[in-house]
């Protein structure tokens, strides 16, 4: 019985698992990035879009100044970098372009959030970090621009 189940699980294509992992981590960070800006929104699952020029919300700057309080960076720079990363890196991850590099970026963001912002959210952050590490370790898989362009 166990051997049969194990053989069944081994038939799941790795590229499908990697595609789902890429979608999962990209969705988390994209949705977070969308809460930081106004003027532009895109939700491919809900089929909703508002195409305008994005800019940081006042509430985002408030959070970075008074709640997140990251060391070494001004709240404006930290908020801008976070919003940019939470939009650019998920696009790279989802399309499978420069995937390992993008996953490294999300892993770094996860560690910053864990160490400096939300210390008690380690179960969530461990999940994000595990997905990012899986993608860094195995790459994007067959359903990716990396595979198409670099043919590895």
PDB file of C-alpha atoms in Angstrom, residues 1-88:
ATOM      1  CA  UNK A   1       0.000   0.000   0.000  1.00  0.00           C
ATOM      2  CA  UNK A   2       2.745   2.476   0.981  1.00  0.00           C
ATOM      3  CA  UNK A   3       4.840   1.505  -2.031  1.00  0.00           C
ATOM      4  CA  UNK A   4       1.836   2.034  -4.325  1.00  0.00           C
ATOM      5  CA  UNK A   5       1.225   5.500  -2.872  1.00  0.00           C
ATOM      6  CA  UNK A   6       4.902   6.383  -3.165  1.00  0.00           C
ATOM      7  CA  UNK A   7       4.990   5.274  -6.800  1.00  0.00           C
ATOM      8  CA  UNK A   8       1.874   7.338  -7.496  1.00  0.00           C
ATOM      9  CA  UNK A   9       3.430  10.435  -5.906  1.00  0.00           C
ATOM     10  CA  UNK A  10       6.628   9.947  -7.927  1.00  0.00           C
ATOM     11  CA  UNK A  11       4.553  10.242 -11.107  1.00  0.00           C
ATOM     12  CA  UNK A  12       3.680  13.864 -10.350  1.00  0.00           C
ATOM     13  CA  UNK A  13       5.782  15.862 -12.825  1.00  0.00           C
ATOM     14  CA  UNK A  14       8.418  17.976 -11.094  1.00  0.00           C
ATOM     15  CA  UNK A  15       7.718  20.831 -13.502  1.00  0.00           C
ATOM     16  CA  UNK A  16       4.085  20.894 -12.364  1.00  0.00           C
ATOM     17  CA  UNK A  17       5.170  21.074  -8.720  1.00  0.00           C
ATOM     18  CA  UNK A  18       7.615  23.881  -9.539  1.00  0.00           C
ATOM     19  CA  UNK A  19       4.955  25.769 -11.513  1.00  0.00           C
ATOM     20  CA  UNK A  20       2.564  25.560  -8.552  1.00  0.00           C
ATOM     21  CA  UNK A  21       5.327  26.644  -6.162  1.00  0.00           C
ATOM     22  CA  UNK A  22       6.164  29.577  -8.432  1.00  0.00           C
ATOM     23  CA  UNK A  23       2.517  30.613  -8.619  1.00  0.00           C
ATOM     24  CA  UNK A  24       2.055  30.310  -4.842  1.00  0.00           C
ATOM     25  CA  UNK A  25       5.024  32.464  -3.861  1.00  0.00           C
ATOM     26  CA  UNK A  26       4.436  34.965  -6.664  1.00  0.00           C
ATOM     27  CA  UNK A  27       0.801  35.407  -5.609  1.00  0.00           C
ATOM     28  CA  UNK A  28       1.729  36.076  -1.967  1.00  0.00           C
ATOM     29  CA  UNK A  29       4.206  38.816  -2.811  1.00  0.00           C
ATOM     30  CA  UNK A  30       2.170  40.310  -5.694  1.00  0.00           C
ATOM     31  CA  UNK A  31      -0.906  40.630  -3.461  1.00  0.00           C
ATOM     32  CA  UNK A  32       1.237  42.261  -0.773  1.00  0.00           C
ATOM     33  CA  UNK A  33       2.698  44.671  -3.313  1.00  0.00           C
ATOM     34  CA  UNK A  34      -0.768  45.588  -4.523  1.00  0.00           C
ATOM     35  CA  UNK A  35      -1.706  46.726  -0.997  1.00  0.00           C
ATOM     36  CA  UNK A  36       1.185  49.210  -1.034  1.00  0.00           C
ATOM     37  CA  UNK A  37       0.217  51.143  -4.164  1.00  0.00           C
ATOM     38  CA  UNK A  38      -2.714  52.873  -5.780  1.00  0.00           C
ATOM     39  CA  UNK A  39      -3.336  53.909  -9.367  1.00  0.00           C
ATOM     40  CA  UNK A  40      -2.638  50.441 -10.755  1.00  0.00           C
ATOM     41  CA  UNK A  41      -4.099  47.082  -9.851  1.00  0.00           C
ATOM     42  CA  UNK A  42      -4.098  43.709 -11.552  1.00  0.00           C
ATOM     43  CA  UNK A  43      -5.690  40.505 -10.292  1.00  0.00           C
ATOM     44  CA  UNK A  44      -5.527  37.789 -12.971  1.00  0.00           C
ATOM     45  CA  UNK A  45      -7.574  35.338 -10.890  1.00  0.00           C
ATOM     46  CA  UNK A  46     -10.455  37.777 -10.302  1.00  0.00           C
ATOM     47  CA  UNK A  47     -10.016  39.111 -13.856  1.00  0.00           C
ATOM     48  CA  UNK A  48      -9.856  42.689 -12.555  1.00  0.00           C
ATOM     49  CA  UNK A  49      -7.534  45.430 -13.715  1.00  0.00           C
ATOM     50  CA  UNK A  50      -7.096  49.143 -13.219  1.00  0.00           C
ATOM     51  CA  UNK A  51      -4.334  50.344 -15.469  1.00  0.00           C
ATOM     52  CA  UNK A  52      -2.960  53.675 -14.340  1.00  0.00           C
ATOM     53  CA  UNK A  53       0.287  55.113 -13.061  1.00  0.00           C
ATOM     54  CA  UNK A  54       1.158  53.450  -9.732  1.00  0.00           C
ATOM     55  CA  UNK A  55       2.272  55.395  -6.677  1.00  0.00           C
ATOM     56  CA  UNK A  56       2.745  54.565  -3.018  1.00  0.00           C
ATOM     57  CA  UNK A  57      -0.253  54.904  -0.731  1.00  0.00           C
ATOM     58  CA  UNK A  58       0.037  57.260   2.225  1.00  0.00           C
ATOM     59  CA  UNK A  59      -0.783  54.294   4.471  1.00  0.00           C
ATOM     60  CA  UNK A  60       2.252  52.457   3.095  1.00  0.00           C
ATOM     61  CA  UNK A  61       4.584  55.263   4.075  1.00  0.00           C
ATOM     62  CA  UNK A  62       2.941  55.414   7.504  1.00  0.00           C
ATOM     63  CA  UNK A  63       3.502  51.666   8.039  1.00  0.00           C
ATOM     64  CA  UNK A  64       7.143  51.833   6.985  1.00  0.00           C
ATOM     65  CA  UNK A  65       7.752  54.835   9.225  1.00  0.00           C
ATOM     66  CA  UNK A  66       5.903  53.784  12.386  1.00  0.00           C
ATOM     67  CA  UNK A  67       5.300  50.017  12.336  1.00  0.00           C
ATOM     68  CA  UNK A  68       8.006  48.365  10.252  1.00  0.00           C
ATOM     69  CA  UNK A  69      10.801  50.758  11.269  1.00  0.00           C
ATOM     70  CA  UNK A  70      13.560  49.010   9.310  1.00  0.00           C
ATOM     71  CA  UNK A  71      17.159  49.824  10.198  1.00  0.00           C
ATOM     72  CA  UNK A  72      19.545  51.527   7.759  1.00  0.00           C
ATOM     73  CA  UNK A  73      16.903  52.687   5.244  1.00  0.00           C
ATOM     74  CA  UNK A  74      14.612  55.677   5.301  1.00  0.00           C
ATOM     75  CA  UNK A  75      10.901  54.738   5.311  1.00  0.00           C
ATOM     76  CA  UNK A  76      10.423  56.229   1.813  1.00  0.00           C
ATOM     77  CA  UNK A  77      13.299  54.246   0.302  1.00  0.00           C
ATOM     78  CA  UNK A  78      12.287  51.036   2.101  1.00  0.00           C
ATOM     79  CA  UNK A  79       8.635  51.381   1.012  1.00  0.00           C
ATOM     80  CA  UNK A  80       9.597  52.109  -2.590  1.00  0.00           C
ATOM     81  CA  UNK A  81      12.042  49.196  -2.757  1.00  0.00           C
ATOM     82  CA  UNK A  82       9.520  46.819  -1.179  1.00  0.00           C
ATOM     83  CA  UNK A  83       6.736  47.856  -3.561  1.00  0.00           C
ATOM     84  CA  UNK A  84       9.016  47.524  -6.583  1.00  0.00           C
ATOM     85  CA  UNK A  85      10.364  44.143  -5.469  1.00  0.00           C
ATOM     86  CA  UNK A  86       6.877  42.837  -4.680  1.00  0.00           C
ATOM     87  CA  UNK A  87       5.819  43.593  -8.245  1.00  0.00           C
ATOM     88  CA  UNK A  88       8.933  42.823 -10.291  1.00  0.00           C
TER      89      UNK A  88
END
